[in-house]
mmCIF file of C-alpha atoms in Angstrom:
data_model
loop_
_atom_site.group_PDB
_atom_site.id
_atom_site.type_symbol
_atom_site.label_atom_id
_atom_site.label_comp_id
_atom_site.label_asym_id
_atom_site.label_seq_id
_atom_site.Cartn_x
_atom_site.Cartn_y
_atom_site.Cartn_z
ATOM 1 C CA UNK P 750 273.442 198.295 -168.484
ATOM 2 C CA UNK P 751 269.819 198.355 -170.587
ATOM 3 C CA UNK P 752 266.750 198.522 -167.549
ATOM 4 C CA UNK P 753 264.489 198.559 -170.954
ATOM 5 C CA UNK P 754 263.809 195.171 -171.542
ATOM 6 C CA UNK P 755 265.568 191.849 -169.740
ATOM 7 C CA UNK P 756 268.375 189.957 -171.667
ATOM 8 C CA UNK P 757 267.459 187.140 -173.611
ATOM 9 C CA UNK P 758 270.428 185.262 -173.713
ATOM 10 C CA UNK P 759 272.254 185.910 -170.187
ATOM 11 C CA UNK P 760 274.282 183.057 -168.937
ATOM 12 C CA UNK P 761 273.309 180.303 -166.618
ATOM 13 C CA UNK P 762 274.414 180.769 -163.225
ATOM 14 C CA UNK P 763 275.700 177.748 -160.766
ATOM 15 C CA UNK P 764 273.469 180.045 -158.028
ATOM 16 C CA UNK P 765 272.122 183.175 -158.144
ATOM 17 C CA UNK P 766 271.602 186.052 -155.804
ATOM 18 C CA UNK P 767 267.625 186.605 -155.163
ATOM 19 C CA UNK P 768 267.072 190.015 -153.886
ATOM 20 C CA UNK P 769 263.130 190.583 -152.971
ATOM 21 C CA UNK P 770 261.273 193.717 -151.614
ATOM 22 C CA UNK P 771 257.425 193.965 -151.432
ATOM 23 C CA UNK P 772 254.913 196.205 -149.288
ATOM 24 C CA UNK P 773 252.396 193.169 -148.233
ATOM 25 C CA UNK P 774 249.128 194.674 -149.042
ATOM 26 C CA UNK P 775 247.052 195.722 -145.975
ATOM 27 C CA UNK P 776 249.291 194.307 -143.740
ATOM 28 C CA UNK P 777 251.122 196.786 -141.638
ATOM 29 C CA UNK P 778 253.049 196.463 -138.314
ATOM 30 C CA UNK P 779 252.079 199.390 -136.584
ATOM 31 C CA UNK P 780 249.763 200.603 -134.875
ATOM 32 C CA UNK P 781 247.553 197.657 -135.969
ATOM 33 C CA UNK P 782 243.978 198.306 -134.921
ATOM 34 C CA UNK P 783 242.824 194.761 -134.944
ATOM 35 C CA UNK P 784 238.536 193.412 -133.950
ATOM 36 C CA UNK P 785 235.696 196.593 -133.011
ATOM 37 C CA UNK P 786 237.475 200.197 -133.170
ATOM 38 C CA UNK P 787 235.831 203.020 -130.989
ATOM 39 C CA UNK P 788 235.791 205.211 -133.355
ATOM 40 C CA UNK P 789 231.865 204.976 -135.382
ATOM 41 C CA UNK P 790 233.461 204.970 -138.438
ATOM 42 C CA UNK P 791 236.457 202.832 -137.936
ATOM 43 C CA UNK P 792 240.003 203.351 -137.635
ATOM 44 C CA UNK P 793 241.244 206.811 -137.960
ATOM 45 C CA UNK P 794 242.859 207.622 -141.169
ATOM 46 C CA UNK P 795 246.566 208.087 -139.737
ATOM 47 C CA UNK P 796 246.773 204.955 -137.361
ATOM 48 C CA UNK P 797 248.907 202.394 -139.235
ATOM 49 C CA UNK P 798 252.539 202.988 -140.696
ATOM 50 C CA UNK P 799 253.873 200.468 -143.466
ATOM 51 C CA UNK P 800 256.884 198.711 -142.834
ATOM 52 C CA UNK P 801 258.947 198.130 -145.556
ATOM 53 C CA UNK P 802 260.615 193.949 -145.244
ATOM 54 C CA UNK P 803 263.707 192.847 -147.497
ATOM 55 C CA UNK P 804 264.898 189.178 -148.468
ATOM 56 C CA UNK P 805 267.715 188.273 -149.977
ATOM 57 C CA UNK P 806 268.793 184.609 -150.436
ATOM 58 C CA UNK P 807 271.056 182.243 -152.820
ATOM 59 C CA UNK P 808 269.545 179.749 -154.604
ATOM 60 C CA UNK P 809 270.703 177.246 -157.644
ATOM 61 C CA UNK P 810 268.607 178.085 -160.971
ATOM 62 C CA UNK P 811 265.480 175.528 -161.252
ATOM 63 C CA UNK P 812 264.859 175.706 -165.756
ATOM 64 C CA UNK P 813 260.854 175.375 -166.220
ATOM 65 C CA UNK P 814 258.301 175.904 -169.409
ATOM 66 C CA UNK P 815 255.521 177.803 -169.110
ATOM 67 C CA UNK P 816 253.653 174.601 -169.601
ATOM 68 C CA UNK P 817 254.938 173.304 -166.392
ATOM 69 C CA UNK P 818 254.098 176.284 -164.201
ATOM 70 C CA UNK P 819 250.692 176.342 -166.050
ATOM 71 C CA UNK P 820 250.188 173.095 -164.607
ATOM 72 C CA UNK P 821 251.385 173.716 -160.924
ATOM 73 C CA UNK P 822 249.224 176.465 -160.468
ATOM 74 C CA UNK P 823 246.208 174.965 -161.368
ATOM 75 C CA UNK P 824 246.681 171.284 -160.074
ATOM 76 C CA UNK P 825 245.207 171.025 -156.473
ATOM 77 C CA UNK P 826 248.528 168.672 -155.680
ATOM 78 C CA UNK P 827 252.434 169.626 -156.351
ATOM 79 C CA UNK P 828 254.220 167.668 -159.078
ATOM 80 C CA UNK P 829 256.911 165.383 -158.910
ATOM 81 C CA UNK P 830 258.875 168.084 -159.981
ATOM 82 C CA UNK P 831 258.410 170.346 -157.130
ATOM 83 C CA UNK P 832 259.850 167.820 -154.540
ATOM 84 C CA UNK P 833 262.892 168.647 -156.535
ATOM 85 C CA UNK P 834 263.104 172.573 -156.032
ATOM 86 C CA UNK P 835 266.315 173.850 -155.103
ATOM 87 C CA UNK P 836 266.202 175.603 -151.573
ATOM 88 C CA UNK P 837 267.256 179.091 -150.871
ATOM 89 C CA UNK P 838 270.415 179.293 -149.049
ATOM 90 C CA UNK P 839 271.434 181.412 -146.440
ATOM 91 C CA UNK P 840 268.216 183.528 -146.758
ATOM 92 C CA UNK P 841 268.260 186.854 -144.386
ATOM 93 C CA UNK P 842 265.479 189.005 -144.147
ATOM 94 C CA UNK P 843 265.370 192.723 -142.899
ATOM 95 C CA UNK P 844 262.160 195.181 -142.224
ATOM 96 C CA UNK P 845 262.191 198.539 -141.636
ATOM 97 C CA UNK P 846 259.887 201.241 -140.143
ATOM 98 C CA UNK P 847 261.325 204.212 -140.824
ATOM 99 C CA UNK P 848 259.940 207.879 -141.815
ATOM 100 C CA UNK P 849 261.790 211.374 -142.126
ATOM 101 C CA UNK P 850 260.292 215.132 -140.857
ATOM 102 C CA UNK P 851 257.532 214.860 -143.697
ATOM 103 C CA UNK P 852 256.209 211.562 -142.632
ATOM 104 C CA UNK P 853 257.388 209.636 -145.959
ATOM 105 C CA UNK P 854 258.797 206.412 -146.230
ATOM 106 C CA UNK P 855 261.793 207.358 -148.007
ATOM 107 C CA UNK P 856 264.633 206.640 -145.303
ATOM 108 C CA UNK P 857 263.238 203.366 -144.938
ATOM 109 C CA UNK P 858 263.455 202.633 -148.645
ATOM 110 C CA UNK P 859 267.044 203.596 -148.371
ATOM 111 C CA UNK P 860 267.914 201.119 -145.410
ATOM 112 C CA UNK P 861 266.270 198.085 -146.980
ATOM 113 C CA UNK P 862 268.086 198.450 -150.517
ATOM 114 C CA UNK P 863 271.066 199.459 -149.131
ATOM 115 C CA UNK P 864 270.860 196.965 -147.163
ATOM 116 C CA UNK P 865 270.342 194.318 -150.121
ATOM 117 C CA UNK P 866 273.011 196.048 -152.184
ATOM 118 C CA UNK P 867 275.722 195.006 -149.156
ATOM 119 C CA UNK P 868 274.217 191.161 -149.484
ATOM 120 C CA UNK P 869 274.382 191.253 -152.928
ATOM 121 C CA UNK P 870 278.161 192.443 -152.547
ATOM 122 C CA UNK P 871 279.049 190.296 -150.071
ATOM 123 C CA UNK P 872 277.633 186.937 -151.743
ATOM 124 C CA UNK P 873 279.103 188.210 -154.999
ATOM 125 C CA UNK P 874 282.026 190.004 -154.615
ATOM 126 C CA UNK P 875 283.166 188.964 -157.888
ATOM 127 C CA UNK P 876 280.077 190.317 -159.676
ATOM 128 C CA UNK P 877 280.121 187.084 -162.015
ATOM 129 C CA UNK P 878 276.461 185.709 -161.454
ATOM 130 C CA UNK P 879 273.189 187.519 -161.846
ATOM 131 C CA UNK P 880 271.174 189.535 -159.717
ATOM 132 C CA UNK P 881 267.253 188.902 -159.757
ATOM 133 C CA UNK P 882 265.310 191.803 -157.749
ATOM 134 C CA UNK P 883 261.878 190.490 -157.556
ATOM 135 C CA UNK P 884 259.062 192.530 -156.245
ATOM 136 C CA UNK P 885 255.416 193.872 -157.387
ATOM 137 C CA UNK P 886 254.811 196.412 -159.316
ATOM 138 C CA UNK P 887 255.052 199.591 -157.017
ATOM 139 C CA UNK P 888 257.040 201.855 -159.257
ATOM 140 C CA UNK P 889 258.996 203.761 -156.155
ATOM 141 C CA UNK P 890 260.342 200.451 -155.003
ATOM 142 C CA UNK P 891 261.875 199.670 -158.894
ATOM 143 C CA UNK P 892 263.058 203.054 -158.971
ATOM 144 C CA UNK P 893 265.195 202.737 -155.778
ATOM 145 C CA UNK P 894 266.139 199.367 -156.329
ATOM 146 C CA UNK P 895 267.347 200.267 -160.059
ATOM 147 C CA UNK P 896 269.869 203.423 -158.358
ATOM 148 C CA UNK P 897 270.829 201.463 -155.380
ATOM 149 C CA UNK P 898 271.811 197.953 -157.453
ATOM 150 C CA UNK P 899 272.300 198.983 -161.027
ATOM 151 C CA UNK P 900 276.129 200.462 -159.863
ATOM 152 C CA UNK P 901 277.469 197.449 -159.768
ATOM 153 C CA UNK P 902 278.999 195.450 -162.305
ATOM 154 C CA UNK P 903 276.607 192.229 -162.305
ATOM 155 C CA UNK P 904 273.816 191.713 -164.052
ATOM 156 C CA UNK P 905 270.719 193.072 -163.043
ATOM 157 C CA UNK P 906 267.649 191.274 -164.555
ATOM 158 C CA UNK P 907 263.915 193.172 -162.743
ATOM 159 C CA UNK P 908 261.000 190.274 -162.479
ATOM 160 C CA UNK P 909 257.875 191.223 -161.917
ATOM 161 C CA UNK P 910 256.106 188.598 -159.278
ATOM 162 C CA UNK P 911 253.776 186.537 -161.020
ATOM 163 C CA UNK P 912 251.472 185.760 -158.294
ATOM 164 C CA UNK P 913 250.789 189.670 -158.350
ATOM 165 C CA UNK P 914 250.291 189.406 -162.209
ATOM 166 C CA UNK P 915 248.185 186.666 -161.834
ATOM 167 C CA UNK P 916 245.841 188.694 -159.105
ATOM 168 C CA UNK P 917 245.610 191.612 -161.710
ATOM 169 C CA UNK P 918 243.796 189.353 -164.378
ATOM 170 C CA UNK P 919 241.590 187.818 -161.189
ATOM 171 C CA UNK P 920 240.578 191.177 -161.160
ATOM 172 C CA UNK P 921 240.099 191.605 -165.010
ATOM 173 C CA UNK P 922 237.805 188.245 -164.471
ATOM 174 C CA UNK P 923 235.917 190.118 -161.698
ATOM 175 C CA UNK P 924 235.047 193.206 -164.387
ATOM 176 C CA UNK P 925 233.976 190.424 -167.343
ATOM 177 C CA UNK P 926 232.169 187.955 -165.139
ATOM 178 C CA UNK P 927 230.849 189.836 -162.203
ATOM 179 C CA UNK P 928 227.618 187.478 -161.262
ATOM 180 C CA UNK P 929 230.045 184.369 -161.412
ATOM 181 C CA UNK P 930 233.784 185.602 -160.284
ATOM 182 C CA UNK P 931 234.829 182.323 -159.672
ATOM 183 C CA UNK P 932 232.854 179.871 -162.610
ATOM 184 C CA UNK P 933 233.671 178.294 -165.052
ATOM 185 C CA UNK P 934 234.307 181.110 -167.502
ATOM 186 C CA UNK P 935 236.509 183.179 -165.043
ATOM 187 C CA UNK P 936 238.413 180.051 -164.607
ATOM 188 C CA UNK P 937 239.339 179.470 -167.883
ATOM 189 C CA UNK P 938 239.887 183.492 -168.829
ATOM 190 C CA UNK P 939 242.419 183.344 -165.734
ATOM 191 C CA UNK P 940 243.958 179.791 -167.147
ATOM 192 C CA UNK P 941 244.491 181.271 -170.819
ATOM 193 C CA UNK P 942 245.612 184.889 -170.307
ATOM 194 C CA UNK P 943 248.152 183.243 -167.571
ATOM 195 C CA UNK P 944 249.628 180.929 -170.475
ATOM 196 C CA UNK P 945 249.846 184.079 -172.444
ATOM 197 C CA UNK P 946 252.193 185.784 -170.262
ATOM 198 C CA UNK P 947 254.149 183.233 -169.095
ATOM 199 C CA UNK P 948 254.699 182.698 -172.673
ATOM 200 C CA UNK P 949 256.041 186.599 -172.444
ATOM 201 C CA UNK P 950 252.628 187.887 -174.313
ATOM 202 C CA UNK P 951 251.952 190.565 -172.708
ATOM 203 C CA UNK P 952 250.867 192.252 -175.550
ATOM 204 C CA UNK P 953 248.552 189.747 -176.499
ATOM 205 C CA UNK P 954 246.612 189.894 -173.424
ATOM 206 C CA UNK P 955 246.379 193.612 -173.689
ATOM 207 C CA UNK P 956 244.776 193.087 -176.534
ATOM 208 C CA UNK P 957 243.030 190.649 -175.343
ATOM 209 C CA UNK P 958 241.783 193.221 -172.763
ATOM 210 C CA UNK P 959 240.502 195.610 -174.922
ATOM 211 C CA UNK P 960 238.789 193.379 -176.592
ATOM 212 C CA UNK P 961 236.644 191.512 -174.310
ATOM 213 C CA UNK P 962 236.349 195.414 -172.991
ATOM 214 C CA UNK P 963 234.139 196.377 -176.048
ATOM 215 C CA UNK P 964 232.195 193.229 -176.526
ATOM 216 C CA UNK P 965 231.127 192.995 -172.914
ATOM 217 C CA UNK P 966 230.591 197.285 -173.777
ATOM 218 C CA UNK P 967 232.077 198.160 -170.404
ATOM 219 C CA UNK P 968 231.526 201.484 -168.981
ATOM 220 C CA UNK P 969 231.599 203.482 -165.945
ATOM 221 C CA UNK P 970 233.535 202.118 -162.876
ATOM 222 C CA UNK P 971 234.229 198.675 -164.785
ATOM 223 C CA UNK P 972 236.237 200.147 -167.513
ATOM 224 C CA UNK P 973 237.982 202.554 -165.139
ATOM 225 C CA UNK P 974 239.119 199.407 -163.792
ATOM 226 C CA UNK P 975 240.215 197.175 -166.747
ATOM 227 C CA UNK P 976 241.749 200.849 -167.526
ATOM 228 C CA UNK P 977 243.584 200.549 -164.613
ATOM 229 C CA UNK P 978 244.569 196.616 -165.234
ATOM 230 C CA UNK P 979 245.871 197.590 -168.450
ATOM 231 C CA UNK P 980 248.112 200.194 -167.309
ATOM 232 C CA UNK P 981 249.943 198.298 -164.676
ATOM 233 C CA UNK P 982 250.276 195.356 -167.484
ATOM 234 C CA UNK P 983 251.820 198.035 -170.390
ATOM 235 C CA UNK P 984 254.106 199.685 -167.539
ATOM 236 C CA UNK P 985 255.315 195.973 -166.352
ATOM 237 C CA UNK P 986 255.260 194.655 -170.024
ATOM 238 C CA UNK P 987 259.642 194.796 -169.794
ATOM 239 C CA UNK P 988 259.592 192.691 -166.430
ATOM 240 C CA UNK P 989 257.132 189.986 -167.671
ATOM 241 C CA UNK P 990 259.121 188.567 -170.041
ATOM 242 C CA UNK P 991 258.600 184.763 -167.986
ATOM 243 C CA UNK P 992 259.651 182.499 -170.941
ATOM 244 C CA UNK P 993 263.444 184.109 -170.535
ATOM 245 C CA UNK P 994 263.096 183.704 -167.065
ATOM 246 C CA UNK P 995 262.128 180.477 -166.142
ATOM 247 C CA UNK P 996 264.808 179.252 -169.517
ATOM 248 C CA UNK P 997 267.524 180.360 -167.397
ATOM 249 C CA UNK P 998 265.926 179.208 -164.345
ATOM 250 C CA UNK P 999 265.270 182.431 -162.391
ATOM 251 C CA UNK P 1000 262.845 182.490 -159.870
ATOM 252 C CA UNK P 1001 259.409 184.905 -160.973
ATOM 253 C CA UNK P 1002 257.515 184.455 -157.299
ATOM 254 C CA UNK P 1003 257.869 186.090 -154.651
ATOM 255 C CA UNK P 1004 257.071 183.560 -152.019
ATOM 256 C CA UNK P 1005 260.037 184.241 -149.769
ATOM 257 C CA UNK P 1006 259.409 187.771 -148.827
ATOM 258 C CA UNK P 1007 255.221 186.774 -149.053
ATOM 259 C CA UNK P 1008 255.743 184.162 -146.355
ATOM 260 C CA UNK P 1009 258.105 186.750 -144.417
ATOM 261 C CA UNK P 1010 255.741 189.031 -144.080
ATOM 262 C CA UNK P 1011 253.330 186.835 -142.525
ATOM 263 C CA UNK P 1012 255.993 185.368 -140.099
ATOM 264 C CA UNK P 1013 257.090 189.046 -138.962
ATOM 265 C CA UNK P 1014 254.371 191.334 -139.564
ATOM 266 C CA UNK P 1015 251.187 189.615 -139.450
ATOM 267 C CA UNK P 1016 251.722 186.627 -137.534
ATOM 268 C CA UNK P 1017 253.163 188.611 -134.088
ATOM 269 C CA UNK P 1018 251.835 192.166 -134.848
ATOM 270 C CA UNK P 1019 248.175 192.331 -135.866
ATOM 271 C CA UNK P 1020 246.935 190.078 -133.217
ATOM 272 C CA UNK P 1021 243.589 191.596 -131.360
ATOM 273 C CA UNK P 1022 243.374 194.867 -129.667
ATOM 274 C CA UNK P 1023 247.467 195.090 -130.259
ATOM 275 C CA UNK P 1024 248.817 198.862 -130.629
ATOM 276 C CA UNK P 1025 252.203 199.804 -131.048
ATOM 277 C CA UNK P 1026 254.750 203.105 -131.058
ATOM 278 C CA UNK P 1027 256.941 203.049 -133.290
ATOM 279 C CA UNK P 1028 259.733 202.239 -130.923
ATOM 280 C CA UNK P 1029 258.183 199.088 -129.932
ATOM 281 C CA UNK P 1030 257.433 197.758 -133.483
ATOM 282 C CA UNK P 1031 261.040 198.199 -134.917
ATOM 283 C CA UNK P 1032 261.948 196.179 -131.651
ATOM 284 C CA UNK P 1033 259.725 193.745 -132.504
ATOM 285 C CA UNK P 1034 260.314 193.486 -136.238
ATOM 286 C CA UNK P 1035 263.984 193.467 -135.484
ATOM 287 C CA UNK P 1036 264.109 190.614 -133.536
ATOM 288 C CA UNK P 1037 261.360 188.841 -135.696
ATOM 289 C CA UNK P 1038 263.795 189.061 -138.550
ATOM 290 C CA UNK P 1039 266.817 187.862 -136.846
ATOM 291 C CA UNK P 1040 265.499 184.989 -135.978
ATOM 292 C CA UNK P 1041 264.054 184.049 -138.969
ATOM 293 C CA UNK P 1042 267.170 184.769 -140.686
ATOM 294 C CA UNK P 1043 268.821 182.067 -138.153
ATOM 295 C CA UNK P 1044 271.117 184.975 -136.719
ATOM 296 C CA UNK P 1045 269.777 183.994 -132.838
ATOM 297 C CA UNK P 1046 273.012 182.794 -131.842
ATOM 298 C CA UNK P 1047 275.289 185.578 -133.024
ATOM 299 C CA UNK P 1048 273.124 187.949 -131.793
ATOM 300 C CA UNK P 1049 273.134 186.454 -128.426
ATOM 301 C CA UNK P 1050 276.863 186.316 -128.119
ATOM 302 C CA UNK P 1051 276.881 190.092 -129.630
ATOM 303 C CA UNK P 1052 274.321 191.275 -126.845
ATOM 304 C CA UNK P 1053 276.174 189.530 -124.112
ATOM 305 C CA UNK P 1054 279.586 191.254 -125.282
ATOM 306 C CA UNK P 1055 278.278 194.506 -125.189
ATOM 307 C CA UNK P 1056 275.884 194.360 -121.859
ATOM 308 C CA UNK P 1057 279.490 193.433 -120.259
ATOM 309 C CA UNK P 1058 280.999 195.943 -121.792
ATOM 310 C CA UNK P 1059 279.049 198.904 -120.467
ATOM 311 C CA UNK P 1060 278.098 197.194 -117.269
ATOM 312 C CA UNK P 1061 281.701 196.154 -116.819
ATOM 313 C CA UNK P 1062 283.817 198.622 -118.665
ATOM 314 C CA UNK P 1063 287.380 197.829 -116.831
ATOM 315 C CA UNK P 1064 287.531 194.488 -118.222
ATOM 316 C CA UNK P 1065 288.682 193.305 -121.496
ATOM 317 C CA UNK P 1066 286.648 190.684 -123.164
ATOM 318 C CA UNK P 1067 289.636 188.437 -123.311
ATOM 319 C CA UNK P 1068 290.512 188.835 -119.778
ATOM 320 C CA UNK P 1069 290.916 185.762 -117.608
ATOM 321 C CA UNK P 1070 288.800 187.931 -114.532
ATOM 322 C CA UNK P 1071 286.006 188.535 -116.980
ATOM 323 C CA UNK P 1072 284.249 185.762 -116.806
ATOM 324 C CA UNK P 1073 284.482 186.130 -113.250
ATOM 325 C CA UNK P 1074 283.113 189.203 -113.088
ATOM 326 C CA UNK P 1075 280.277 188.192 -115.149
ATOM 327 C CA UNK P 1076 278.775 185.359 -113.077
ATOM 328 C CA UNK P 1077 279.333 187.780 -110.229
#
């Protein structure tokens, strides 16, 4: 099994298993420090803790060009085509907050892709269709997902999230057209270098890059960042290769786990003046994920079945009394 570069000809699944991590930028769980903070200079460095949030889902392969996800992302209205998207089945969603005696985030790193590595097992225990692990670019999260997933026998193709590309060369447009970030020109250096990769060019728009670096004669803090853009482009380059991807119909956004952390995290947890221990927000982010994984019910029953177990510990579950005992 290659991690170098993503096969070219791998075979069309009937579904495939879609196996998504992502750290939402600035959007944290706890303690969120939301409206006026007392302290003059704002929140103290210290106060929020990153959760880490997990979805993995089956879905039926949707085959695209580049030309026609060119045109979806910049037409205002949703083709025809889109109406026709095949939905993610049986999608569950996990978050974890999680940190060890130093304070890092490794043991909750561990529970989400361990955690996706049981899905992927259980939805494929025959290892015949592909595995897609989507995420951005944070190079931690590819490394754990690449030792955690890559020992079993399936094929394990790494996609990059284009919506994350895509803000990178928003922010190349920002460095080459700083009085007009959003004209006309921006637009359509955005529009081109987007064709470019979904067209698996990522070389081209490097040098692309470069170029438009020395005729605009950038220096200072503007070529420290096109620097920057440039490096998380070259060390992505073997994830980016779209024009496989969307031939073989695998997904290459990440709007599952995007919209899950808004529905978990953001929505319920960074309302106004809310603080939270660290107890309290793996309550809440528990619960927010079972529900949106439509577990409610089974939890229910499991909660009920163990509350009358401890509370009535000389019944069996199955006993004809037990109900009995229950309603009493």
């Amino acid at each position: 099994m290659r991690r170098e570069t993503a096969p070219k000809k791998p075979p069309v699944p009937a579904s495939s298993a879609h196996a998504v991590t992502d750290k939402p930028p600035q959007e944290a769980p706890a303690p969120s420090m939301a409206g006026k903070d007392l302290h003059p200079s704002g929140p103290r460095a210290g106060t929020k803790k990153m959760a880490l949030l997990g979805a993995v889902y089956t879905i039926n392969p949707m085959i695209r060009t580049p030309e026609e996800v060119l045109e979806a992302l910049c037409s205002p209205a949703p083709s025809v085509r889109d109406t026709k998207r095949p939905k993610p089945c049986h999608k569950h969603v996990r978050a974890a907050l999680e940190r060890d005696g130093d304070d890092t985030t490794a043991p909750q790193v561990a529970t989400i892709f361990n955690w996706i590595a049981e899905q992927a097992q259980a939805r494929n225990p025959s290892a015949d269709k592909p595995i897609v692990l989507l995420m951005d670019g944070q190079e931690s999260l590819w490394n754990a997902g690449w030792d955690t997933l890559s020992q079993r026998d399936e094929e394990l193709t790494e996609v990059l999230d284009l919506m994350h590309a895509l803000g990178y060369l928003w922010d190349a447009a920002r460095v080459f057209y700083p009085k007009a970030p959003s004209g006309p020109e921006a637009v359509a250096f955005v529009q081109q270098q987007a064709g470019r990769l979904l067209h698996g060019q990522v070389e081209t728009v490097l040098r692309s890059l470069r170029w438009l670096s020395t005729h605009h004669a950038l220096t200072g803090k503007r070529l420290e960042q096109l620097e920057k853009i440039c490096g998380y482009f070259h060390n992505n380059a073997h994830r980016m290769d779209y024009a496989t991807y969307l031939e073989h119909g695998f997904p290459i956004a990440s709007g599952v786990i995007e919209g899950a952390c808004r529905c978990v995290v953001k929505d319920r947890m960074e309302r106004s003046g809310m603080r939270w221990v660290m107890s309290g927000a793996r309550a809440m982010l528990n619960m927010r994920c079972i529900a949106l994984s439509d577990l409610w019910d089974a939890f229910k029953a499991f909660r009920i079945q163990r509350e009358s177990r401890r509370l009535y510990p000389g019944f069996a579950a199955n006993d004809a009394d037990f109900t009995q005992a229950i309603a009493a």
